JSON list of N, CA and C in Angstrom, two decimals:
[
{"chain": "A", "resi": 1, "resn": "MET", "atom": "N", "xyz": [2.31, -87.02, -164.25]},
{"chain": "A", "resi": 1, "resn": "MET", "atom": "CA", "xyz": [3.20, -87.07, -163.33]},
{"chain": "A", "resi": 1, "resn": "MET", "atom": "C", "xyz": [2.60, -86.70, -162.02]},
{"chain": "A", "resi": 2, "resn": "ILE", "atom": "N", "xyz": [3.90, -87.73, -160.77]},
{"chain": "A", "resi": 2, "resn": "ILE", "atom": "CA", "xyz": [2.96, -87.10, -159.58]},
{"chain": "A", "resi": 2, "resn": "ILE", "atom": "C", "xyz": [4.19, -87.16, -158.95]},
{"chain": "A", "resi": 3, "resn": "LYS", "atom": "N", "xyz": [4.42, -85.72, -158.33]},
{"chain": "A", "resi": 3, "resn": "LYS", "atom": "CA", "xyz": [4.91, -85.33, -157.77]},
{"chain": "A", "resi": 3, "resn": "LYS", "atom": "C", "xyz": [5.90, -85.82, -156.25]},
{"chain": "A", "resi": 4, "resn": "ILE", "atom": "N", "xyz": [6.50, -85.84, -155.24]},
{"chain": "A", "resi": 4, "resn": "ILE", "atom": "CA", "xyz": [7.41, -86.22, -154.33]},
{"chain": "A", "resi": 4, "resn": "ILE", "atom": "C", "xyz": [8.35, -85.53, -153.78]},
{"chain": "A", "resi": 5, "resn": "GLY", "atom": "N", "xyz": [8.29, -83.76, -153.00]},
{"chain": "A", "resi": 5, "resn": "GLY", "atom": "CA", "xyz": [9.47, -83.53, -153.13]},
{"chain": "A", "resi": 5, "resn": "GLY", "atom": "C", "xyz": [10.14, -83.18, -154.79]},
{"chain": "A", "resi": 6, "resn": "VAL", "atom": "N", "xyz": [11.34, -84.25, -154.74]},
{"chain": "A", "resi": 6, "resn": "VAL", "atom": "CA", "xyz": [12.29, -83.16, -155.85]},
{"chain": "A", "resi": 6, "resn": "VAL", "atom": "C", "xyz": [12.51, -84.81, -156.62]},
{"chain": "A", "resi": 7, "resn": "THR", "atom": "N", "xyz": [11.35, -85.09, -156.67]},
{"chain": "A", "resi": 7, "resn": "THR", "atom": "CA", "xyz": [10.98, -87.01, -156.42]},
{"chain": "A", "resi": 7, "resn": "THR", "atom": "C", "xyz": [9.84, -86.44, -157.82]},
{"chain": "A", "resi": 8, "resn": "SER", "atom": "N", "xyz": [9.60, -87.57, -158.82]},
{"chain": "A", "resi": 8, "resn": "SER", "atom": "CA", "xyz": [8.57, -87.55, -159.77]},
{"chain": "A", "resi": 8, "resn": "SER", "atom": "C", "xyz": [8.02, -89.04, -159.95]},
{"chain": "A", "resi": 9, "resn": "ILE", "atom": "N", "xyz": [6.67, -89.20, -160.34]},
{"chain": "A", "resi": 9, "resn": "ILE", "atom": "CA", "xyz": [7.03, -90.48, -160.75]},
{"chain": "A", "resi": 9, "resn": "ILE", "atom": "C", "xyz": [6.33, -90.29, -162.12]},
{"chain": "A", "resi": 10, "resn": "ILE", "atom": "N", "xyz": [5.86, -91.42, -162.95]},
{"chain": "A", "resi": 10, "resn": "ILE", "atom": "CA", "xyz": [5.42, -90.85, -164.40]},
{"chain": "A", "resi": 10, "resn": "ILE", "atom": "C", "xyz": [4.72, -91.80, -164.59]},
{"chain": "A", "resi": 11, "resn": "ILE", "atom": "N", "xyz": [3.98, -91.89, -165.34]},
{"chain": "A", "resi": 11, "resn": "ILE", "atom": "CA", "xyz": [2.03, -92.58, -165.47]},
{"chain": "A", "resi": 11, "resn": "ILE", "atom": "C", "xyz": [2.97, -92.16, -166.78]},
{"chain": "A", "resi": 12, "resn": "GLN", "atom": "N", "xyz": [3.08, -93.48, -167.98]},
{"chain": "A", "resi": 12, "resn": "GLN", "atom": "CA", "xyz": [2.88, -93.91, -168.98]},
{"chain": "A", "resi": 12, "resn": "GLN", "atom": "C", "xyz": [2.44, -94.68, -169.62]},
{"chain": "A", "resi": 13, "resn": "ASP", "atom": "N", "xyz": [0.69, -94.36, -170.51]},
{"chain": "A", "resi": 13, "resn": "ASP", "atom": "CA", "xyz": [0.05, -95.25, -170.74]},
{"chain": "A", "resi": 13, "resn": "ASP", "atom": "C", "xyz": [-0.53, -95.96, -170.29]},
{"chain": "A", "resi": 14, "resn": "GLY", "atom": "N", "xyz": [-0.62, -95.37, -169.16]},
{"chain": "A", "resi": 14, "resn": "GLY", "atom": "CA", "xyz": [-2.03, -95.89, -167.88]},
{"chain": "A", "resi": 14, "resn": "GLY", "atom": "C", "xyz": [-0.59, -96.87, -166.84]},
{"chain": "A", "resi": 15, "resn": "LYS", "atom": "N", "xyz": [0.00, -96.69, -166.90]},
{"chain": "A", "resi": 15, "resn": "LYS", "atom": "CA", "xyz": [1.53, -97.18, -166.16]},
{"chain": "A", "resi": 15, "resn": "LYS", "atom": "C", "xyz": [2.70, -96.91, -165.80]},
{"chain": "A", "resi": 16, "resn": "MET", "atom": "N", "xyz": [2.59, -96.70, -164.32]},
{"chain": "A", "resi": 16, "resn": "MET", "atom": "CA", "xyz": [3.70, -95.71, -163.42]},
{"chain": "A", "resi": 16, "resn": "MET", "atom": "C", "xyz": [4.80, -96.24, -163.62]},
{"chain": "A", "resi": 17, "resn": "ILE", "atom": "N", "xyz": [5.80, -95.96, -163.93]},
{"chain": "A", "resi": 17, "resn": "ILE", "atom": "CA", "xyz": [7.21, -96.48, -163.56]},
{"chain": "A", "resi": 17, "resn": "ILE", "atom": "C", "xyz": [7.42, -95.42, -162.68]},
{"chain": "A", "resi": 18, "resn": "ASN", "atom": "N", "xyz": [8.15, -96.61, -162.03]},
{"chain": "A", "resi": 18, "resn": "ASN", "atom": "CA", "xyz": [9.48, -96.09, -160.81]},
{"chain": "A", "resi": 18, "resn": "ASN", "atom": "C", "xyz": [8.54, -95.73, -159.45]},
{"chain": "A", "resi": 19, "resn": "ASP", "atom": "N", "xyz": [7.28, -96.44, -159.69]},
{"chain": "A", "resi": 19, "resn": "ASP", "atom": "CA", "xyz": [6.04, -96.73, -158.18]},
{"chain": "A", "resi": 19, "resn": "ASP", "atom": "C", "xyz": [6.59, -96.47, -157.11]},
{"chain": "A", "resi": 20, "resn": "SER", "atom": "N", "xyz": [7.90, -97.03, -156.85]},
{"chain": "A", "resi": 20, "resn": "SER", "atom": "CA", "xyz": [7.96, -98.55, -155.55]},
{"chain": "A", "resi": 20, "resn": "SER", "atom": "C", "xyz": [8.19, -97.26, -154.28]},
{"chain": "A", "resi": 21, "resn": "LEU", "atom": "N", "xyz": [8.41, -95.20, -154.17]},
{"chain": "A", "resi": 21, "resn": "LEU", "atom": "CA", "xyz": [7.28, -94.68, -153.41]},
{"chain": "A", "resi": 21, "resn": "LEU", "atom": "C", "xyz": [6.31, -94.74, -153.34]},
{"chain": "A", "resi": 22, "resn": "LEU", "atom": "N", "xyz": [5.56, -95.66, -153.77]},
{"chain": "A", "resi": 22, "resn": "LEU", "atom": "CA", "xyz": [4.04, -95.13, -153.33]},
{"chain": "A", "resi": 22, "resn": "LEU", "atom": "C", "xyz": [3.90, -96.71, -151.83]},
{"chain": "A", "resi": 23, "resn": "SER", "atom": "N", "xyz": [2.78, -96.47, -151.62]},
{"chain": "A", "resi": 23, "resn": "SER", "atom": "CA", "xyz": [1.89, -97.16, -151.36]},
{"chain": "A", "resi": 23, "resn": "SER", "atom": "C", "xyz": [1.30, -97.62, -151.57]},
{"chain": "A", "resi": 24, "resn": "SER", "atom": "N", "xyz": [0.51, -99.35, -150.79]},
{"chain": "A", "resi": 24, "resn": "SER", "atom": "CA", "xyz": [0.31, -99.95, -151.57]},
{"chain": "A", "resi": 24, "resn": "SER", "atom": "C", "xyz": [-1.61, -99.44, -152.24]},
{"chain": "A", "resi": 25, "resn": "GLY", "atom": "N", "xyz": [-1.43, -99.34, -150.77]},
{"chain": "A", "resi": 25, "resn": "GLY", "atom": "CA", "xyz": [-3.50, -98.16, -150.95]},
{"chain": "A", "resi": 25, "resn": "GLY", "atom": "C", "xyz": [-2.91, -97.29, -151.32]},
{"chain": "A", "resi": 26, "resn": "THR", "atom": "N", "xyz": [-2.68, -96.29, -152.28]},
{"chain": "A", "resi": 26, "resn": "THR", "atom": "CA", "xyz": [-2.63, -95.27, -153.12]},
{"chain": "A", "resi": 26, "resn": "THR", "atom": "C", "xyz": [-1.83, -96.25, -154.63]},
{"chain": "A", "resi": 27, "resn": "LYS", "atom": "N", "xyz": [-1.26, -97.10, -154.64]},
{"chain": "A", "resi": 27, "resn": "LYS", "atom": "CA", "xyz": [-1.39, -97.88, -156.31]},
{"chain": "A", "resi": 27, "resn": "LYS", "atom": "C", "xyz": [-2.78, -98.82, -156.66]},
{"chain": "A", "resi": 28, "resn": "ALA", "atom": "N", "xyz": [-3.85, -99.08, -155.52]},
{"chain": "A", "resi": 28, "resn": "ALA", "atom": "CA", "xyz": [-4.92, -99.92, -155.50]},
{"chain": "A", "resi": 28, "resn": "ALA", "atom": "C", "xyz": [-5.78, -98.18, -156.15]},
{"chain": "A", "resi": 29, "resn": "GLY", "atom": "N", "xyz": [-5.46, -97.56, -155.25]},
{"chain": "A", "resi": 29, "resn": "GLY", "atom": "CA", "xyz": [-6.22, -95.93, -155.07]},
{"chain": "A", "resi": 29, "resn": "GLY", "atom": "C", "xyz": [-6.09, -95.46, -157.54]},
{"chain": "A", "resi": 30, "resn": "PHE", "atom": "N", "xyz": [-5.56, -96.06, -157.58]},
{"chain": "A", "resi": 30, "resn": "PHE", "atom": "CA", "xyz": [-4.64, -94.83, -158.93]},
{"chain": "A", "resi": 30, "resn": "PHE", "atom": "C", "xyz": [-5.66, -96.49, -159.75]},
{"chain": "A", "resi": 31, "resn": "ASP", "atom": "N", "xyz": [-5.18, -97.61, -159.82]},
{"chain": "A", "resi": 31, "resn": "ASP", "atom": "CA", "xyz": [-6.42, -98.74, -159.46]},
{"chain": "A", "resi": 31, "resn": "ASP", "atom": "C", "xyz": [-7.48, -98.19, -160.12]},
{"chain": "A", "resi": 32, "resn": "ILE", "atom": "N", "xyz": [-8.28, -97.61, -158.94]},
{"chain": "A", "resi": 32, "resn": "ILE", "atom": "CA", "xyz": [-9.58, -97.84, -158.96]},
{"chain": "A", "resi": 32, "resn": "ILE", "atom": "C", "xyz": [-10.19, -96.95, -160.56]},
{"chain": "A", "resi": 33, "resn": "ALA", "atom": "N", "xyz": [-9.13, -95.72, -159.82]},
{"chain": "A", "resi": 33, "resn": "ALA", "atom": "CA", "xyz": [-9.61, -93.94, -160.22]},
{"chain": "A", "resi": 33, "resn": "ALA", "atom": "C", "xyz": [-10.19, -94.32, -162.61]},
{"chain": "A", "resi": 34, "resn": "SER", "atom": "N", "xyz": [-8.61, -95.71, -162.54]},
{"chain": "A", "resi": 34, "resn": "SER", "atom": "CA", "xyz": [-8.89, -96.12, -164.20]},
{"chain": "A", "resi": 34, "resn": "SER", "atom": "C", "xyz": [-10.22, -96.63, -164.24]},
{"chain": "A", "resi": 35, "resn": "ILE", "atom": "N", "xyz": [-10.67, -97.67, -163.62]},
{"chain": "A", "resi": 35, "resn": "ILE", "atom": "CA", "xyz": [-11.75, -98.73, -163.82]},
{"chain": "A", "resi": 35, "resn": "ILE", "atom": "C", "xyz": [-13.03, -97.34, -163.59]},
{"chain": "A", "resi": 36, "resn": "VAL", "atom": "N", "xyz": [-13.78, -96.83, -162.84]},
{"chain": "A", "resi": 36, "resn": "VAL", "atom": "CA", "xyz": [-14.22, -95.44, -162.24]},
{"chain": "A", "resi": 36, "resn": "VAL", "atom": "C", "xyz": [-14.20, -94.75, -164.20]},
{"chain": "A", "resi": 37, "resn": "SER", "atom": "N", "xyz": [-12.50, -94.09, -163.57]},
{"chain": "A", "resi": 37, "resn": "SER", "atom": "CA", "xyz": [-12.98, -93.38, -165.75]},
{"chain": "A", "resi": 37, "resn": "SER", "atom": "C", "xyz": [-13.33, -93.72, -167.07]},
{"chain": "A", "resi": 38, "resn": "SER", "atom": "N", "xyz": [-12.96, -95.21, -166.91]},
{"chain": "A", "resi": 38, "resn": "SER", "atom": "CA", "xyz": [-13.69, -96.39, -168.21]},
{"chain": "A", "resi": 38, "resn": "SER", "atom": "C", "xyz": [-15.26, -96.56, -167.90]},
{"chain": "A", "resi": 39, "resn": "ILE", "atom": "N", "xyz": [-15.43, -96.63, -166.91]},
{"chain": "A", "resi": 39, "resn": "ILE", "atom": "CA", "xyz": [-16.85, -97.06, -166.96]},
{"chain": "A", "resi": 39, "resn": "ILE", "atom": "C", "xyz": [-17.42, -94.97, -167.24]},
{"chain": "A", "resi": 40, "resn": "LYS", "atom": "N", "xyz": [-16.80, -94.27, -166.58]},
{"chain": "A", "resi": 40, "resn": "LYS", "atom": "CA", "xyz": [-18.07, -92.64, -167.14]},
{"chain": "A", "resi": 40, "resn": "LYS", "atom": "C", "xyz": [-17.26, -92.92, -168.71]},
{"chain": "A", "resi": 41, "resn": "LEU", "atom": "N", "xyz": [-16.40, -93.43, -169.52]},
{"chain": "A", "resi": 41, "resn": "LEU", "atom": "CA", "xyz": [-16.11, -93.48, -170.44]},
{"chain": "A", "resi": 41, "resn": "LEU", "atom": "C", "xyz": [-16.70, -94.13, -171.74]},
{"chain": "A", "resi": 42, "resn": "GLY", "atom": "N", "xyz": [-17.26, -95.16, -171.54]},
{"chain": "A", "resi": 42, "resn": "GLY", "atom": "CA", "xyz": [-17.94, -95.69, -171.69]},
{"chain": "A", "resi": 42, "resn": "GLY", "atom": "C", "xyz": [-17.11, -96.81, -172.56]},
{"chain": "A", "resi": 43, "resn": "ALA", "atom": "N", "xyz": [-15.66, -96.98, -172.09]},
{"chain": "A", "resi": 43, "resn": "ALA", "atom": "CA", "xyz": [-15.09, -97.92, -172.68]},
{"chain": "A", "resi": 43, "resn": "ALA", "atom": "C", "xyz": [-15.60, -99.46, -172.76]},
{"chain": "A", "resi": 44, "resn": "ASN", "atom": "N", "xyz": [-15.68, -99.19, -171.16]},
{"chain": "A", "resi": 44, "resn": "ASN", "atom": "CA", "xyz": [-16.16, -101.22, -171.27]},
{"chain": "A", "resi": 44, "resn": "ASN", "atom": "C", "xyz": [-16.83, -100.98, -169.99]},
{"chain": "A", "resi": 45, "resn": "SER", "atom": "N", "xyz": [-18.17, -101.83, -170.32]},
{"chain": "A", "resi": 45, "resn": "SER", "atom": "CA", "xyz": [-19.08, -102.81, -170.26]},
{"chain": "A", "resi": 45, "resn": "SER", "atom": "C", "xyz": [-19.95, -103.20, -169.16]},
{"chain": "A", "resi": 46, "resn": "LEU", "atom": "N", "xyz": [-19.05, -103.47, -168.48]},
{"chain": "A", "resi": 46, "resn": "LEU", "atom": "CA", "xyz": [-18.97, -105.46, -167.34]},
{"chain": "A", "resi": 46, "resn": "LEU", "atom": "C", "xyz": [-17.94, -104.69, -166.38]},
{"chain": "A", "resi": 47, "resn": "TYR", "atom": "N", "xyz": [-17.76, -104.10, -165.49]},
{"chain": "A", "resi": 47, "resn": "TYR", "atom": "CA", "xyz": [-16.71, -105.09, -163.32]},
{"chain": "A", "resi": 47, "resn": "TYR", "atom": "C", "xyz": [-17.64, -106.42, -163.42]},
{"chain": "A", "resi": 48, "resn": "TYR", "atom": "N", "xyz": [-15.86, -106.63, -162.94]},
{"chain": "A", "resi": 48, "resn": "TYR", "atom": "CA", "xyz": [-17.31, -107.70, -161.30]},
{"chain": "A", "resi": 48, "resn": "TYR", "atom": "C", "xyz": [-15.64, -107.47, -160.39]},
{"chain": "A", "resi": 49, "resn": "CYS", "atom": "N", "xyz": [-15.64, -107.12, -159.05]},
{"chain": "A", "resi": 49, "resn": "CYS", "atom": "CA", "xyz": [-15.25, -107.08, -158.11]},
{"chain": "A", "resi": 49, "resn": "CYS", "atom": "C", "xyz": [-15.45, -108.18, -157.31]},
{"chain": "A", "resi": 50, "resn": "ASP", "atom": "N", "xyz": [-14.63, -109.01, -157.14]},
{"chain": "A", "resi": 50, "resn": "ASP", "atom": "CA", "xyz": [-14.63, -109.94, -155.55]},
{"chain": "A", "resi": 50, "resn": "ASP", "atom": "C", "xyz": [-13.42, -109.58, -155.17]},
{"chain": "A", "resi": 51, "resn": "ASP", "atom": "N", "xyz": [-13.73, -109.73, -153.97]},
{"chain": "A", "resi": 51, "resn": "ASP", "atom": "CA", "xyz": [-12.69, -109.44, -152.24]},
{"chain": "A", "resi": 51, "resn": "ASP", "atom": "C", "xyz": [-12.58, -110.43, -151.82]},
{"chain": "A", "resi": 52, "resn": "ILE", "atom": "N", "xyz": [-12.57, -111.07, -151.53]},
{"chain": "A", "resi": 52, "resn": "ILE", "atom": "CA", "xyz": [-12.54, -112.93, -150.17]},
{"chain": "A", "resi": 52, "resn": "ILE", "atom": "C", "xyz": [-11.53, -112.81, -148.96]},
{"chain": "A", "resi": 53, "resn": "GLN", "atom": "N", "xyz": [-12.48, -112.10, -147.63]},
{"chain": "A", "resi": 53, "resn": "GLN", "atom": "CA", "xyz": [-10.67, -112.64, -146.96]},
{"chain": "A", "resi": 53, "resn": "GLN", "atom": "C", "xyz": [-10.84, -113.15, -145.99]},
{"chain": "A", "resi": 54, "resn": "ILE", "atom": "N", "xyz": [-9.39, -113.60, -145.83]},
{"chain": "A", "resi": 54, "resn": "ILE", "atom": "CA", "xyz": [-9.81, -115.58, -145.55]},
{"chain": "A", "resi": 54, "resn": "ILE", "atom": "C", "xyz": [-9.49, -115.02, -143.49]}
]
């Protein structure tokens, strides 16, 4: 659970419920943390990230 003031954002099964209060950067940070955690635990073997900006 993430608490912002009196508001709570619940994370259930790796998915955020009612994430409208979070910025896109914060949401991306959670996605990256999930990937890093998965690699550390050995749950997955390969990640390929490609970021193209036009």
